[in-house]
Amino acid sequence: MAHSIYRVTSVEVIGTYELRVGFDDGSSREIDLEPILQGELYGPLRDPELFARVEVDPEVHTLVWPNGADFDPAILHDWPEHEEPMRNLARRWALAGV
């Protein structure tokens, strides 16, 4: 099965936990990450100041934060099909206290 490779080319914070993400295929997507900001890695991003420090990593071409959080560009590109599974993971992280 072929897996498309996407690269993030731009990011703009458009809300407290919302981003507009641009991709190398010319598309862009607005993504509200608030529902998945749970657990050890993503939970700290609930701090709006930390969340706003998102950048595009010039080597791996995805979103990164100073605390080490990042996302697979393919998940971001195809967010509507990955959003619910990511929310389910976040619920499990919250319940586990991770």
Short mmCIF file of N, CA and C in Angstrom, two decimals:
data_model
loop_
_atom_site.label_atom_id
_atom_site.label_comp_id
_atom_site.label_asym_id
_atom_site.label_seq_id
_atom_site.Cartn_x
_atom_site.Cartn_y
_atom_site.Cartn_z
N MET A 1 0.84 -1.17 0.00
CA MET A 1 0.00 0.00 0.00
C MET A 1 0.89 1.24 0.00
N ALA A 2 0.62 2.15 -0.89
CA ALA A 2 1.41 3.38 -1.00
C ALA A 2 0.99 4.36 0.08
N HIS A 3 1.98 4.98 0.67
CA HIS A 3 1.73 5.99 1.70
C HIS A 3 2.26 7.31 1.17
N SER A 4 1.36 8.27 0.98
CA SER A 4 1.78 9.57 0.47
C SER A 4 2.68 10.28 1.46
N ILE A 5 3.67 10.95 0.93
CA ILE A 5 4.60 11.72 1.75
C ILE A 5 4.25 13.19 1.58
N TYR A 6 3.99 13.85 2.67
CA TYR A 6 3.68 15.27 2.65
C TYR A 6 4.70 16.00 3.50
N ARG A 7 4.92 17.24 3.17
CA ARG A 7 5.79 18.09 3.96
C ARG A 7 5.02 19.33 4.36
N VAL A 8 5.18 19.71 5.59
CA VAL A 8 4.58 20.96 6.06
C VAL A 8 5.48 22.09 5.58
N THR A 9 4.86 23.11 4.99
CA THR A 9 5.62 24.25 4.48
C THR A 9 5.38 25.53 5.29
N SER A 10 4.25 25.57 6.01
CA SER A 10 3.95 26.78 6.79
C SER A 10 3.00 26.44 7.93
N VAL A 11 3.03 27.29 8.95
CA VAL A 11 2.10 27.16 10.06
C VAL A 11 1.78 28.54 10.58
N GLU A 12 0.52 28.73 10.93
CA GLU A 12 0.06 29.99 11.51
C GLU A 12 -0.88 29.65 12.66
N VAL A 13 -0.64 30.25 13.81
CA VAL A 13 -1.55 30.07 14.94
C VAL A 13 -2.75 30.98 14.69
N ILE A 14 -3.95 30.39 14.62
CA ILE A 14 -5.15 31.16 14.32
C ILE A 14 -6.15 31.18 15.47
N GLY A 15 -5.84 30.47 16.54
CA GLY A 15 -6.68 30.42 17.74
C GLY A 15 -5.84 29.87 18.87
N THR A 16 -6.43 29.79 20.04
CA THR A 16 -5.67 29.34 21.21
C THR A 16 -4.98 28.01 20.95
N TYR A 17 -5.70 27.04 20.36
CA TYR A 17 -5.12 25.74 20.05
C TYR A 17 -5.36 25.37 18.58
N GLU A 18 -5.55 26.37 17.76
CA GLU A 18 -5.86 26.14 16.35
C GLU A 18 -4.74 26.64 15.45
N LEU A 19 -4.49 25.84 14.41
CA LEU A 19 -3.42 26.15 13.47
C LEU A 19 -3.94 26.09 12.04
N ARG A 20 -3.35 26.91 11.20
CA ARG A 20 -3.51 26.77 9.76
C ARG A 20 -2.17 26.23 9.26
N VAL A 21 -2.24 25.04 8.67
CA VAL A 21 -1.03 24.34 8.24
C VAL A 21 -1.01 24.24 6.73
N GLY A 22 0.10 24.67 6.10
CA GLY A 22 0.27 24.56 4.66
C GLY A 22 1.15 23.38 4.32
N PHE A 23 0.88 22.77 3.16
CA PHE A 23 1.59 21.57 2.73
C PHE A 23 2.22 21.77 1.35
N ASP A 24 3.18 20.92 1.05
CA ASP A 24 3.92 21.06 -0.20
C ASP A 24 3.10 20.73 -1.44
N ASP A 25 1.92 20.18 -1.29
CA ASP A 25 1.06 19.94 -2.45
C ASP A 25 0.14 21.13 -2.73
N GLY A 26 0.36 22.24 -1.99
CA GLY A 26 -0.42 23.45 -2.18
C GLY A 26 -1.67 23.53 -1.34
N SER A 27 -1.99 22.48 -0.63
CA SER A 27 -3.19 22.49 0.21
C SER A 27 -2.88 23.09 1.57
N SER A 28 -3.94 23.44 2.28
CA SER A 28 -3.79 23.89 3.66
C SER A 28 -4.98 23.37 4.44
N ARG A 29 -4.81 23.32 5.74
CA ARG A 29 -5.86 22.78 6.61
C ARG A 29 -5.85 23.55 7.91
N GLU A 30 -7.07 23.86 8.40
CA GLU A 30 -7.20 24.44 9.74
C GLU A 30 -7.50 23.30 10.70
N ILE A 31 -6.69 23.22 11.76
CA ILE A 31 -6.77 22.10 12.69
C ILE A 31 -6.88 22.63 14.11
N ASP A 32 -7.91 22.16 14.83
CA ASP A 32 -8.07 22.46 16.25
C ASP A 32 -7.48 21.28 17.03
N LEU A 33 -6.34 21.49 17.66
CA LEU A 33 -5.67 20.41 18.38
C LEU A 33 -6.10 20.29 19.84
N GLU A 34 -6.93 21.20 20.31
CA GLU A 34 -7.31 21.20 21.74
C GLU A 34 -7.78 19.84 22.24
N PRO A 35 -8.63 19.11 21.49
CA PRO A 35 -9.13 17.84 22.01
C PRO A 35 -8.06 16.77 22.24
N ILE A 36 -6.89 16.92 21.64
CA ILE A 36 -5.89 15.87 21.81
C ILE A 36 -4.71 16.30 22.67
N LEU A 37 -4.80 17.46 23.27
CA LEU A 37 -3.69 17.94 24.09
C LEU A 37 -3.76 17.32 25.48
N GLN A 38 -3.39 16.06 25.54
CA GLN A 38 -3.38 15.26 26.76
C GLN A 38 -2.06 14.52 26.82
N GLY A 39 -1.78 13.97 27.95
CA GLY A 39 -0.62 13.10 28.08
C GLY A 39 0.68 13.85 28.29
N GLU A 40 1.72 13.08 28.44
CA GLU A 40 3.05 13.60 28.76
C GLU A 40 3.63 14.49 27.67
N LEU A 41 3.42 14.12 26.41
CA LEU A 41 4.01 14.87 25.31
C LEU A 41 3.15 16.05 24.86
N TYR A 42 1.86 15.81 24.67
CA TYR A 42 0.98 16.85 24.14
C TYR A 42 0.30 17.69 25.22
N GLY A 43 0.16 17.16 26.43
CA GLY A 43 -0.48 17.90 27.53
C GLY A 43 0.16 19.25 27.81
N PRO A 44 1.48 19.36 27.82
CA PRO A 44 2.10 20.66 28.07
C PRO A 44 1.71 21.74 27.06
N LEU A 45 1.24 21.32 25.88
CA LEU A 45 0.85 22.30 24.87
C LEU A 45 -0.45 23.02 25.22
N ARG A 46 -1.08 22.63 26.31
CA ARG A 46 -2.26 23.38 26.80
C ARG A 46 -1.85 24.76 27.31
N ASP A 47 -0.58 24.94 27.58
CA ASP A 47 -0.06 26.27 27.91
C ASP A 47 -0.05 27.07 26.60
N PRO A 48 -0.91 28.09 26.49
CA PRO A 48 -1.01 28.83 25.23
C PRO A 48 0.31 29.43 24.75
N GLU A 49 1.16 29.82 25.69
CA GLU A 49 2.45 30.38 25.28
C GLU A 49 3.33 29.32 24.63
N LEU A 50 3.34 28.11 25.19
CA LEU A 50 4.12 27.03 24.59
C LEU A 50 3.50 26.62 23.25
N PHE A 51 2.17 26.50 23.21
CA PHE A 51 1.51 26.11 21.97
C PHE A 51 1.87 27.08 20.84
N ALA A 52 1.90 28.37 21.15
CA ALA A 52 2.17 29.40 20.14
C ALA A 52 3.61 29.36 19.63
N ARG A 53 4.47 28.58 20.26
CA ARG A 53 5.87 28.50 19.83
C ARG A 53 6.09 27.41 18.78
N VAL A 54 5.03 26.96 18.16
CA VAL A 54 5.11 25.96 17.10
C VAL A 54 5.96 26.49 15.95
N GLU A 55 6.70 25.58 15.35
CA GLU A 55 7.54 25.91 14.19
C GLU A 55 7.49 24.76 13.19
N VAL A 56 7.90 25.06 11.97
CA VAL A 56 8.10 24.01 10.97
C VAL A 56 9.56 23.59 11.05
N ASP A 57 9.79 22.32 11.33
CA ASP A 57 11.16 21.81 11.38
C ASP A 57 11.72 21.78 9.96
N PRO A 58 12.84 22.43 9.71
CA PRO A 58 13.38 22.52 8.36
C PRO A 58 13.94 21.20 7.82
N GLU A 59 14.22 20.25 8.70
CA GLU A 59 14.78 18.97 8.25
C GLU A 59 13.70 17.93 7.98
N VAL A 60 12.73 17.79 8.90
CA VAL A 60 11.70 16.76 8.74
C VAL A 60 10.38 17.31 8.23
N HIS A 61 10.29 18.63 8.10
CA HIS A 61 9.13 19.28 7.48
C HIS A 61 7.81 18.93 8.15
N THR A 62 7.80 19.03 9.46
CA THR A 62 6.57 18.88 10.21
C THR A 62 6.54 19.90 11.33
N LEU A 63 5.45 19.93 12.07
CA LEU A 63 5.32 20.86 13.18
C LEU A 63 6.07 20.33 14.39
N VAL A 64 6.77 21.22 15.06
CA VAL A 64 7.50 20.85 16.27
C VAL A 64 7.34 21.96 17.31
N TRP A 65 7.46 21.56 18.57
CA TRP A 65 7.41 22.48 19.70
C TRP A 65 8.67 22.30 20.53
N PRO A 66 9.02 23.29 21.32
CA PRO A 66 10.25 23.22 22.14
C PRO A 66 10.28 22.04 23.11
N ASN A 67 9.13 21.50 23.51
CA ASN A 67 9.12 20.38 24.45
C ASN A 67 9.30 19.03 23.78
N GLY A 68 9.50 19.02 22.45
CA GLY A 68 9.71 17.77 21.73
C GLY A 68 8.47 17.23 21.05
N ALA A 69 7.31 17.83 21.26
CA ALA A 69 6.08 17.37 20.61
C ALA A 69 6.18 17.63 19.12
N ASP A 70 5.63 16.69 18.34
CA ASP A 70 5.56 16.86 16.89
C ASP A 70 4.41 15.99 16.37
N PHE A 71 4.12 16.15 15.08
CA PHE A 71 3.07 15.37 14.44
C PHE A 71 3.56 14.89 13.09
N ASP A 72 3.13 13.71 12.69
CA ASP A 72 3.41 13.19 11.36
C ASP A 72 2.69 14.08 10.35
N PRO A 73 3.39 14.59 9.33
CA PRO A 73 2.75 15.45 8.35
C PRO A 73 1.56 14.79 7.64
N ALA A 74 1.61 13.48 7.43
CA ALA A 74 0.49 12.79 6.77
C ALA A 74 -0.76 12.83 7.63
N ILE A 75 -0.59 12.73 8.95
CA ILE A 75 -1.75 12.82 9.85
C ILE A 75 -2.35 14.22 9.78
N LEU A 76 -1.49 15.23 9.78
CA LEU A 76 -1.98 16.60 9.68
C LEU A 76 -2.67 16.84 8.35
N HIS A 77 -2.07 16.38 7.27
CA HIS A 77 -2.62 16.58 5.94
C HIS A 77 -4.01 15.95 5.82
N ASP A 78 -4.16 14.76 6.36
CA ASP A 78 -5.43 14.01 6.26
C ASP A 78 -6.18 14.04 7.60
N TRP A 79 -6.13 15.17 8.28
CA TRP A 79 -6.68 15.30 9.63
C TRP A 79 -8.11 14.78 9.77
N PRO A 80 -9.03 15.06 8.85
CA PRO A 80 -10.41 14.57 9.08
C PRO A 80 -10.50 13.07 9.30
N GLU A 81 -9.67 12.28 8.64
CA GLU A 81 -9.74 10.83 8.85
C GLU A 81 -8.96 10.37 10.08
N HIS A 82 -8.08 11.22 10.61
CA HIS A 82 -7.28 10.85 11.78
C HIS A 82 -7.75 11.51 13.07
N GLU A 83 -8.62 12.49 12.96
CA GLU A 83 -9.02 13.25 14.15
C GLU A 83 -9.67 12.37 15.22
N GLU A 84 -10.63 11.55 14.85
CA GLU A 84 -11.31 10.73 15.86
C GLU A 84 -10.37 9.71 16.51
N PRO A 85 -9.54 8.99 15.74
CA PRO A 85 -8.58 8.10 16.40
C PRO A 85 -7.62 8.85 17.34
N MET A 86 -7.21 10.04 16.95
CA MET A 86 -6.33 10.83 17.82
C MET A 86 -7.07 11.26 19.09
N ARG A 87 -8.34 11.62 18.97
CA ARG A 87 -9.13 11.97 20.16
C ARG A 87 -9.25 10.77 21.09
N ASN A 88 -9.45 9.59 20.51
CA ASN A 88 -9.55 8.37 21.33
C ASN A 88 -8.24 8.11 22.07
N LEU A 89 -7.11 8.29 21.39
CA LEU A 89 -5.82 8.14 22.06
C LEU A 89 -5.68 9.14 23.21
N ALA A 90 -6.08 10.37 22.97
CA ALA A 90 -5.97 11.41 24.00
C ALA A 90 -6.82 11.06 25.21
N ARG A 91 -7.99 10.50 24.97
CA ARG A 91 -8.85 10.08 26.11
C ARG A 91 -8.13 9.02 26.94
N ARG A 92 -7.51 8.07 26.26
CA ARG A 92 -6.78 7.01 26.98
C ARG A 92 -5.60 7.59 27.75
N TRP A 93 -4.88 8.55 27.14
CA TRP A 93 -3.76 9.18 27.84
C TRP A 93 -4.27 9.89 29.09
N ALA A 94 -5.40 10.57 28.98
CA ALA A 94 -5.96 11.30 30.12
C ALA A 94 -6.36 10.33 31.23
N LEU A 95 -7.01 9.24 30.87
CA LEU A 95 -7.45 8.25 31.86
C LEU A 95 -6.26 7.57 32.54
N ALA A 96 -5.19 7.37 31.78
CA ALA A 96 -4.01 6.71 32.31
C ALA A 96 -3.15 7.66 33.13
N GLY A 97 -3.48 8.95 33.06
CA GLY A 97 -2.70 9.93 33.79
C GLY A 97 -1.32 10.12 33.20
N VAL A 98 -1.21 9.81 31.92
CA VAL A 98 0.09 9.93 31.23
C VAL A 98 0.25 11.34 30.71
#
